[in-house]
GROMACS .gro file of C-alpha atoms in nm:
model
  411
    1MET     CA    1  -1.206   0.325   2.351
    2ALA     CA    2  -0.891   0.111   2.327
    3ARG     CA    3  -0.935  -0.258   2.411
    4LYS     CA    4  -0.820  -0.364   2.759
    5ASN     CA    5  -0.877  -0.742   2.744
    6TYR     CA    6  -0.697  -0.953   2.486
    7THR     CA    7  -0.772  -1.306   2.370
    8ASP     CA    8  -0.510  -1.580   2.379
    9ASP     CA    9  -0.513  -1.580   1.999
   10PHE     CA   10  -0.440  -1.205   1.992
   11ARG     CA   11  -0.147  -1.248   2.233
   12GLN     CA   12  -0.003  -1.536   2.029
   13ARG     CA   13  -0.043  -1.342   1.704
   14ALA     CA   14   0.125  -1.036   1.852
   15VAL     CA   15   0.425  -1.243   1.965
   16ASP     CA   16   0.438  -1.418   1.627
   17LEU     CA   17   0.433  -1.083   1.446
   18PHE     CA   18   0.723  -0.955   1.656
   19GLU     CA   19   0.933  -1.269   1.614
   20SER     CA   20   0.870  -1.299   1.240
   21THR     CA   21   0.932  -0.934   1.145
   22PRO     CA   22   1.301  -0.867   1.060
   23GLY     CA   23   1.439  -0.569   1.246
   24ALA     CA   24   1.121  -0.517   1.447
   25THR     CA   25   1.139  -0.379   1.800
   26LEU     CA   26   0.908  -0.445   2.090
   27LYS     CA   27   0.813  -0.078   2.099
   28GLY     CA   28   0.742  -0.057   1.724
   29ILE     CA   29   0.515  -0.362   1.719
   30ALA     CA   30   0.344  -0.259   2.043
   31VAL     CA   31   0.264   0.088   1.909
   32ASP     CA   32   0.117  -0.057   1.589
   33LEU     CA   33  -0.106  -0.297   1.784
   34GLY     CA   34  -0.211  -0.037   2.042
   35ILE     CA   35  -0.063  -0.218   2.341
   36SER     CA   36   0.213  -0.138   2.587
   37ARG     CA   37   0.572  -0.247   2.530
   38GLY     CA   38   0.573  -0.418   2.869
   39ALA     CA   39   0.266  -0.625   2.782
   40LEU     CA   40   0.419  -0.741   2.454
   41LYS     CA   41   0.746  -0.827   2.632
   42ASP     CA   42   0.559  -1.033   2.891
   43TRP     CA   43   0.372  -1.217   2.617
   44ALA     CA   44   0.695  -1.278   2.425
   45ASP     CA   45   0.864  -1.417   2.737
   46LYS     CA   46   0.573  -1.651   2.809
   47LEU     CA   47   0.456  -1.747   2.460
   48GLY     CA   48   0.752  -1.678   2.231
   49SER     CA   49   1.015  -1.914   2.100
   50GLY     CA   50   1.299  -1.683   2.202
   51ALA     CA   51   1.417  -1.640   1.842
   52ARG     CA   52   1.295  -1.505   1.512
   53ILE     CA   53   1.082  -1.774   1.353
   54ASP     CA   54   1.043  -1.868   0.989
   55ALA     CA   55   0.762  -1.691   0.803
   56GLN     CA   56   0.591  -2.028   0.752
   57ALA     CA   57   0.615  -2.141   1.117
   58LEU     CA   58   0.277  -2.030   1.253
   59PRO     CA   59  -0.019  -2.178   1.066
   60VAL     CA   60  -0.319  -1.971   0.963
   61PRO     CA   61  -0.643  -2.085   1.130
   62GLY     CA   62  -0.819  -2.332   0.900
   63VAL     CA   63  -0.522  -2.343   0.658
   64GLY     CA   64  -0.287  -2.642   0.624
   65PRO     CA   65   0.094  -2.634   0.577
   66GLU     CA   66   0.234  -2.524   0.242
   67SER     CA   67   0.264  -2.808  -0.007
   68GLN     CA   68   0.573  -2.873  -0.218
   69ALA     CA   69   0.383  -2.775  -0.532
   70ALA     CA   70   0.263  -2.455  -0.370
   71ARG     CA   71   0.620  -2.374  -0.260
   72ILE     CA   72   0.751  -2.425  -0.615
   73THR     CA   73   0.473  -2.205  -0.752
   74ARG     CA   74   0.550  -1.934  -0.496
   75LEU     CA   75   0.925  -1.942  -0.569
   76GLU     CA   76   0.861  -1.924  -0.944
   77ALA     CA   77   0.633  -1.625  -0.885
   78GLU     CA   78   0.902  -1.456  -0.674
   79LEU     CA   79   1.164  -1.521  -0.945
   80ALA     CA   80   0.934  -1.378  -1.212
   81ALA     CA   81   0.872  -1.074  -0.994
   82ALA     CA   82   1.249  -1.023  -0.943
   83GLN     CA   83   1.312  -1.051  -1.317
   84ALA     CA   84   1.032  -0.804  -1.386
   85GLU     CA   85   1.182  -0.564  -1.131
   86SER     CA   86   1.524  -0.592  -1.301
   87ARG     CA   87   1.372  -0.514  -1.639
   88LYS     CA   88   1.185  -0.225  -1.484
   89LEU     CA   89   1.506  -0.074  -1.340
   90GLU     CA   90   1.684  -0.106  -1.677
   91THR     CA   91   1.394   0.068  -1.850
   92GLU     CA   92   1.392   0.347  -1.592
   93ARG     CA   93   1.768   0.401  -1.645
   94ASP     CA   94   1.719   0.433  -2.021
   95ILE     CA   95   1.430   0.678  -1.970
   96LEU     CA   96   1.643   0.893  -1.739
   97ARG     CA   97   1.921   0.906  -1.999
   98GLN     CA   98   1.678   1.020  -2.267
   99ALA     CA   99   1.521   1.274  -2.030
  100ALA     CA  100   1.856   1.444  -1.960
  101LYS     CA  101   1.804   1.687  -2.248
  102TYR     CA  102   1.678   2.040  -2.282
  103PHE     CA  103   1.309   2.088  -2.348
  104GLY     CA  104   1.249   1.721  -2.276
  105ARG     CA  105   1.003   1.785  -1.991
  106GLY     CA  106   0.901   2.040  -1.728
  107ASP     CA  107   0.849   2.413  -1.777
  108GLU     CA  108   0.935   2.503  -2.138
  109LEU     CA  109   1.020   2.866  -2.058
  110VAL     CA  110   1.249   2.767  -1.770
  111ASN     CA  111   1.421   2.517  -2.000
  112ARG     CA  112   1.489   2.795  -2.248
  113PHE     CA  113   1.631   3.022  -1.979
  114GLN     CA  114   1.855   2.739  -1.857
  115PHE     CA  115   1.976   2.681  -2.213
  116VAL     CA  116   2.077   3.046  -2.241
  117GLN     CA  117   2.254   3.035  -1.906
  118ASP     CA  118   2.452   2.724  -1.996
  119HIS     CA  119   2.559   2.845  -2.342
  120LYS     CA  120   2.591   3.223  -2.298
  121ASP     CA  121   2.973   3.217  -2.290
  122ALA     CA  122   2.988   3.048  -2.629
  123HIS     CA  123   2.717   3.241  -2.815
  124GLY     CA  124   2.621   3.546  -2.607
  125VAL     CA  125   2.291   3.620  -2.435
  126LYS     CA  126   2.153   3.847  -2.709
  127ARG     CA  127   2.203   3.594  -2.989
  128LEU     CA  128   2.066   3.303  -2.787
  129CYS     CA  129   1.756   3.496  -2.679
  130GLU     CA  130   1.686   3.591  -3.039
  131VAL     CA  131   1.718   3.235  -3.165
  132ILE     CA  132   1.498   3.071  -2.901
  133ARG     CA  133   1.263   3.372  -2.886
  134VAL     CA  134   1.277   3.486  -2.524
  135ALA     CA  135   1.310   3.842  -2.398
  136ARG     CA  136   1.649   3.929  -2.253
  137SER     CA  137   1.481   4.121  -1.969
  138SER     CA  138   1.288   3.808  -1.877
  139PHE     CA  139   1.607   3.602  -1.881
  140TYR     CA  140   1.791   3.848  -1.654
  141ALA     CA  141   1.492   3.862  -1.417
  142TRP     CA  142   1.496   3.479  -1.399
  143LEU     CA  143   1.872   3.489  -1.337
  144ALA     CA  144   1.836   3.745  -1.058
  145ALA     CA  145   1.573   3.528  -0.886
  146ALA     CA  146   1.805   3.226  -0.880
  147PRO     CA  147   1.906   3.262  -0.509
  148GLY     CA  148   1.541   3.273  -0.406
  149ARG     CA  149   1.460   2.967  -0.614
  150ALA     CA  150   1.755   2.783  -0.465
  151ALA     CA  151   1.638   2.865  -0.113
  152ARG     CA  152   1.286   2.747  -0.192
  153ALA     CA  153   1.419   2.431  -0.354
  154GLU     CA  154   1.629   2.359  -0.045
  155ALA     CA  155   1.329   2.416   0.181
  156ASP     CA  156   1.119   2.187  -0.039
  157ALA     CA  157   1.389   1.918  -0.020
  158VAL     CA  158   1.380   1.939   0.360
  159LEU     CA  159   1.001   1.909   0.352
  160ALA     CA  160   1.028   1.610   0.117
  161ASP     CA  161   1.257   1.439   0.370
  162ARG     CA  162   0.997   1.501   0.642
  163VAL     CA  163   0.730   1.350   0.418
  164ARG     CA  164   0.948   1.042   0.363
  165VAL     CA  165   0.970   0.997   0.740
  166VAL     CA  166   0.590   1.018   0.767
  167GLN     CA  167   0.560   0.753   0.494
  168ASP     CA  168   0.838   0.526   0.622
  169PRO     CA  169   0.698   0.219   0.807
  170GLN     CA  170   1.039   0.153   0.965
  171ARG     CA  171   1.003   0.483   1.152
  172GLY     CA  172   0.639   0.440   1.246
  173GLY     CA  173   0.505   0.596   0.925
  174ASP     CA  174   0.260   0.481   0.661
  175ARG     CA  175   0.364   0.470   0.295
  176ALA     CA  176   0.000   0.483   0.186
  177TYR     CA  177  -0.053   0.836   0.327
  178GLY     CA  178  -0.145   1.098   0.068
  179ALA     CA  179  -0.119   1.475   0.099
  180PRO     CA  180  -0.412   1.531   0.345
  181ARG     CA  181  -0.291   1.273   0.600
  182VAL     CA  182   0.074   1.372   0.556
  183THR     CA  183  -0.021   1.736   0.622
  184ALA     CA  184  -0.214   1.638   0.935
  185GLU     CA  185   0.083   1.435   1.059
  186LEU     CA  186   0.331   1.718   0.995
  187ASN     CA  187   0.109   1.974   1.169
  188ASP     CA  188   0.023   1.757   1.469
  189GLY     CA  189   0.124   1.948   1.782
  190VAL     CA  190   0.295   2.225   1.583
  191PRO     CA  191   0.224   2.594   1.666
  192ALA     CA  192  -0.004   2.769   1.416
  193GLY     CA  193   0.273   2.991   1.282
  194GLU     CA  194   0.495   2.693   1.195
  195ARG     CA  195   0.238   2.475   1.020
  196VAL     CA  196   0.282   2.374   0.658
  197ASN     CA  197   0.011   2.441   0.396
  198HIS     CA  198  -0.157   2.134   0.246
  199LYS     CA  199  -0.120   2.272  -0.108
  200ARG     CA  200   0.256   2.299  -0.063
  201VAL     CA  201   0.270   1.945   0.074
  202ALA     CA  202   0.077   1.819  -0.229
  203ARG     CA  203   0.311   2.004  -0.468
  204VAL     CA  204   0.629   1.877  -0.299
  205MET     CA  205   0.495   1.521  -0.292
  206ARG     CA  206   0.409   1.545  -0.661
  207GLU     CA  207   0.747   1.690  -0.757
  208HIS     CA  208   0.937   1.431  -0.549
  209GLN     CA  209   0.715   1.141  -0.657
  210LEU     CA  210   0.592   1.068  -0.306
  211ALA     CA  211   0.230   0.990  -0.392
  212GLY     CA  212   0.041   0.737  -0.179
  213ILE     CA  213  -0.007   0.379  -0.295
  214ARG     CA  214  -0.292   0.305  -0.537
  215LEU     CA  215  -0.494  -0.013  -0.584
  216ARG     CA  216  -0.497  -0.203  -0.915
  217ARG     CA  217  -0.767  -0.466  -0.930
  218ARG     CA  218  -1.068  -0.610  -0.752
  219VAL     CA  219  -1.249  -0.945  -0.755
  220LYS     CA  220  -1.617  -1.013  -0.693
  221THR     CA  221  -1.672  -1.185  -0.358
  222THR     CA  222  -2.051  -1.153  -0.315
  223ILE     CA  223  -2.241  -1.477  -0.379
  224PRO     CA  224  -2.602  -1.384  -0.472
  225ASP     CA  225  -2.870  -1.480  -0.221
  226GLN     CA  226  -3.115  -1.746  -0.342
  227SER     CA  227  -3.336  -1.759  -0.033
  228GLY     CA  228  -3.544  -1.454  -0.114
  229ARG     CA  229  -3.495  -1.317   0.239
  230ARG     CA  230  -3.490  -0.934   0.252
  231PHE     CA  231  -3.407  -0.675   0.516
  232PRO     CA  232  -3.487  -0.301   0.495
  233ASP     CA  233  -3.212  -0.046   0.423
  234LEU     CA  234  -3.169   0.137   0.756
  235ILE     CA  235  -2.856   0.325   0.641
  236GLY     CA  236  -2.966   0.487   0.316
  237ARG     CA  237  -2.605   0.564   0.214
  238ASP     CA  238  -2.568   0.780   0.527
  239PHE     CA  239  -2.242   0.636   0.658
  240THR     CA  240  -2.237   0.835   0.982
  241ALA     CA  241  -2.349   0.787   1.341
  242GLU     CA  242  -2.372   1.023   1.637
  243ASN     CA  243  -2.227   0.771   1.883
  244SER     CA  244  -2.013   0.458   1.869
  245ASN     CA  245  -2.164   0.109   1.882
  246ARG     CA  246  -2.484   0.221   1.712
  247ARG     CA  247  -2.442   0.156   1.338
  248TYR     CA  248  -2.201  -0.079   1.158
  249VAL     CA  249  -2.124  -0.186   0.804
  250GLY     CA  250  -1.939  -0.497   0.688
  251ASP     CA  251  -1.831  -0.693   0.383
  252ILE     CA  252  -1.608  -0.978   0.260
  253THR     CA  253  -1.297  -0.917   0.053
  254TYR     CA  254  -1.040  -1.153  -0.095
  255LEU     CA  255  -0.667  -1.167  -0.024
  256PRO     CA  256  -0.484  -1.310  -0.331
  257ILE     CA  257  -0.201  -1.562  -0.274
  258ALA     CA  258   0.084  -1.628  -0.520
  259ASP     CA  259  -0.008  -1.995  -0.564
  260GLY     CA  260  -0.348  -1.896  -0.702
  261ALA     CA  261  -0.547  -1.949  -0.382
  262ASN     CA  262  -0.729  -1.681  -0.184
  263LEU     CA  263  -0.791  -1.599   0.180
  264TYR     CA  264  -1.104  -1.405   0.271
  265LEU     CA  265  -1.150  -1.123   0.524
  266ALA     CA  266  -1.485  -1.034   0.684
  267THR     CA  267  -1.524  -0.697   0.859
  268VAL     CA  268  -1.750  -0.509   1.103
  269ILE     CA  269  -1.684  -0.130   1.093
  270ASP     CA  270  -1.829   0.134   1.329
  271LEU     CA  271  -1.981   0.424   1.134
  272CYS     CA  272  -1.917   0.678   1.409
  273SER     CA  273  -1.546   0.627   1.480
  274ARG     CA  274  -1.462   0.416   1.169
  275LYS     CA  275  -1.313   0.158   1.408
  276LEU     CA  276  -1.277  -0.198   1.283
  277ALA     CA  277  -1.460  -0.351   1.576
  278GLY     CA  278  -1.456  -0.708   1.445
  279TRP     CA  279  -1.282  -0.910   1.172
  280GLN     CA  280  -1.193  -1.265   1.077
  281ILE     CA  281  -0.982  -1.438   0.808
  282ALA     CA  282  -1.039  -1.786   0.659
  283ASP     CA  283  -0.972  -1.978   0.340
  284HIS     CA  284  -1.345  -1.996   0.262
  285MET     CA  285  -1.652  -1.770   0.235
  286ARG     CA  286  -1.890  -1.984   0.436
  287THR     CA  287  -2.128  -1.837   0.693
  288GLU     CA  288  -1.888  -1.911   0.979
  289LEU     CA  289  -1.656  -1.640   0.845
  290VAL     CA  290  -1.904  -1.354   0.891
  291GLU     CA  291  -2.036  -1.507   1.214
  292ASP     CA  292  -1.686  -1.505   1.366
  293ALA     CA  293  -1.635  -1.141   1.260
  294LEU     CA  294  -1.962  -1.037   1.428
  295ARG     CA  295  -1.876  -1.232   1.744
  296ALA     CA  296  -1.537  -1.055   1.753
  297ALA     CA  297  -1.715  -0.719   1.740
  298ALA     CA  298  -1.944  -0.826   2.023
  299ARG     CA  299  -1.642  -0.922   2.237
  300ASP     CA  300  -1.471  -0.591   2.163
  301ARG     CA  301  -1.780  -0.381   2.241
  302GLY     CA  302  -1.913  -0.589   2.530
  303THR     CA  303  -2.257  -0.586   2.369
  304LEU     CA  304  -2.413  -0.509   2.030
  305ALA     CA  305  -2.769  -0.493   2.160
  306GLY     CA  306  -2.974  -0.251   1.949
  307ALA     CA  307  -2.693  -0.184   1.699
  308VAL     CA  308  -2.763  -0.186   1.324
  309PHE     CA  309  -2.540  -0.399   1.098
  310HIS     CA  310  -2.557  -0.314   0.727
  311SER     CA  311  -2.430  -0.543   0.449
  312ASP     CA  312  -2.491  -0.644   0.089
  313HIS     CA  313  -2.728  -0.924  -0.013
  314GLY     CA  314  -2.462  -1.197  -0.005
  315SER     CA  315  -2.597  -1.540   0.081
  316VAL     CA  316  -2.390  -1.560   0.402
  317TYR     CA  317  -2.565  -1.252   0.544
  318THR     CA  318  -2.913  -1.389   0.467
  319SER     CA  319  -2.842  -1.744   0.587
  320ASN     CA  320  -3.047  -1.893   0.868
  321ALA     CA  321  -2.737  -1.927   1.088
  322TYR     CA  322  -2.636  -1.562   1.052
  323VAL     CA  323  -2.989  -1.433   1.106
  324LYS     CA  324  -3.011  -1.649   1.419
  325LEU     CA  325  -2.681  -1.508   1.551
  326CYS     CA  326  -2.799  -1.150   1.491
  327LYS     CA  327  -3.115  -1.219   1.688
  328LYS     CA  328  -2.911  -1.375   1.969
  329LEU     CA  329  -2.685  -1.068   1.987
  330ARG     CA  330  -2.988  -0.839   1.938
  331VAL     CA  331  -2.834  -0.691   1.623
  332VAL     CA  332  -3.072  -0.529   1.371
  333GLN     CA  333  -2.987  -0.632   1.014
  334SER     CA  334  -2.991  -0.383   0.726
  335MET     CA  335  -2.923  -0.431   0.354
  336GLY     CA  336  -2.898  -0.205   0.051
  337ALA     CA  337  -3.042  -0.268  -0.293
  338ILE     CA  338  -2.939  -0.583  -0.479
  339GLY     CA  339  -2.641  -0.521  -0.709
  340SER     CA  340  -2.567  -0.172  -0.574
  341SER     CA  341  -2.213  -0.140  -0.436
  342ALA     CA  342  -2.281   0.227  -0.354
  343ASP     CA  343  -2.522   0.119  -0.081
  344ASN     CA  344  -2.226  -0.032   0.106
  345ALA     CA  345  -1.960   0.210  -0.020
  346LEU     CA  346  -1.782   0.261   0.311
  347ALA     CA  347  -1.706  -0.111   0.351
  348GLU     CA  348  -1.595  -0.126  -0.014
  349SER     CA  349  -1.363   0.171   0.046
  350PHE     CA  350  -1.214   0.004   0.353
  351ASN     CA  351  -1.138  -0.312   0.152
  352ALA     CA  352  -0.974  -0.109  -0.123
  353SER     CA  353  -0.754   0.081   0.124
  354LEU     CA  354  -0.641  -0.237   0.297
  355LYS     CA  355  -0.531  -0.411  -0.023
  356ARG     CA  356  -0.379  -0.097  -0.173
  357GLU     CA  357  -0.162  -0.040   0.132
  358LEU     CA  358  -0.064  -0.403   0.193
  359LEU     CA  359  -0.004  -0.521  -0.164
  360GLU     CA  360   0.161  -0.193  -0.276
  361GLY     CA  361   0.088  -0.268  -0.641
  362ARG     CA  362   0.185  -0.637  -0.624
  363THR     CA  363  -0.062  -0.892  -0.758
  364ALA     CA  364  -0.058  -1.125  -0.456
  365PHE     CA  365   0.088  -1.210  -0.115
  366PRO     CA  366   0.375  -1.465  -0.131
  367ASP     CA  367   0.195  -1.713   0.097
  368GLN     CA  368  -0.102  -1.745   0.332
  369ALA     CA  369   0.092  -1.701   0.657
  370THR     CA  370   0.245  -1.377   0.532
  371ALA     CA  371  -0.099  -1.250   0.428
  372TYR     CA  372  -0.244  -1.326   0.771
  373ARG     CA  373   0.042  -1.155   0.954
  374ALA     CA  374   0.023  -0.848   0.729
  375VAL     CA  375  -0.352  -0.810   0.785
  376PHE     CA  376  -0.319  -0.871   1.159
  377ARG     CA  377  -0.068  -0.588   1.190
  378TRP     CA  378  -0.254  -0.352   0.954
  379VAL     CA  379  -0.598  -0.380   1.114
  380ASN     CA  380  -0.460  -0.320   1.462
  381ARG     CA  381  -0.254  -0.025   1.338
  382TYR     CA  382  -0.568   0.100   1.158
  383ASN     CA  383  -0.747   0.127   1.492
  384THR     CA  384  -0.457   0.257   1.702
  385ARG     CA  385  -0.250   0.484   1.476
  386ARG     CA  386  -0.378   0.527   1.119
  387ARG     CA  387  -0.528   0.872   1.063
  388HIS     CA  388  -0.879   0.884   0.915
  389SER     CA  389  -0.997   1.193   0.726
  390ALA     CA  390  -1.364   1.140   0.819
  391ILE     CA  391  -1.290   1.187   1.191
  392GLY     CA  392  -1.049   1.480   1.175
  393ASN     CA  393  -0.735   1.292   1.068
  394ILE     CA  394  -0.696   1.104   1.396
  395SER     CA  395  -0.712   0.729   1.465
  396PRO     CA  396  -1.042   0.554   1.554
  397ASN     CA  397  -0.923   0.467   1.906
  398THR     CA  398  -0.812   0.826   1.968
  399TYR     CA  399  -1.150   0.950   1.847
  400GLU     CA  400  -1.341   0.714   2.075
  401THR     CA  401  -1.122   0.801   2.374
  402ALA     CA  402  -1.183   1.173   2.318
  403ALA     CA  403  -1.557   1.117   2.273
  404HIS     CA  404  -1.572   0.912   2.595
  405ALA     CA  405  -1.386   1.183   2.785
  406THR     CA  406  -1.628   1.446   2.653
  407LEU     CA  407  -1.930   1.243   2.763
  408ALA     CA  408  -1.775   1.188   3.105
  409GLU     CA  409  -1.719   1.563   3.151
  410ALA     CA  410  -2.075   1.639   3.040
  411ALA     CA  411  -2.210   1.390   3.294
   0.00000   0.00000   0.00000
């Protein structure tokens, strides 16, 4: 179910996100965070500065202000990125010039037909077909089908524009959506006879180069446990649950910064609804990081009593402090085999999706404050709006609301 009570930190972060996002509207930010526009406006009136603030204005918890050296490093990285982008655009222009030739790419037979069509007045259809070895009947059949191809191409162009809207964050979309989620979005609330086929969506996205964002690299964040403490594997690679607040997985992932530093994100994910029930960011990987994430999940759920939490064998998860917190919250710990990422694959997949969609192929965030704001907005949008294929291409909050309604009716 959607959260009803919000911490002071959440309210302040929501206002900061609105004030620091160029062109953002109250409604757009509120929808992403799963809150009402009126609530965000009230928070902005009470907690906001009344103007758009600088991206460096609000500090990240546990992170100091940006140093002069760090600022120089960041600006040099941004300049290098701009220069690389300029070189990339020049290269793309040269490639397009070279590609503007017959038989350069695409369907070879269609290219031959087009060559005949373009040069038939100078050389005649018969002679051209003989030279390039195509049947005249096939050429005339292709020519006769031109109106139908044009109509299909126009319809595909319209569909491509609809896909761009679905992927456009400025219009409430998500540029990381691939063909399955785009299809679900296009067909949401549409009568059966007007729905678009997922294979056609995939083809149009491929032809118009509208593929979702892909991740490039990963960094090891698990520090091996030296204590010898072990917990049984209660998940067994079965990343499902019949009801919410019963089984969770979690992990730590890094968030690269342009000055060479990293922030770290700890997560607690519900296996039933895929909701991110708890999370925390810090500039370290000490035990407090995963403790704060678990406490956040407990606040969101009200209680975690009897729930299973599954993780890798990182030292923070086997520490005395974390084990003590789990006992206090009555959480049952579970761990996979040592060195097996597959035993915690769902958490690994979540981390990959987050960085793929936020970095969009870049190597790092420009600074720590920007990284924190980007994650804050993404994780709330993940729960409130982002479609998840494992739960029928709806958002985790929508799934939990529907499940709660079903249980209420059954009672």
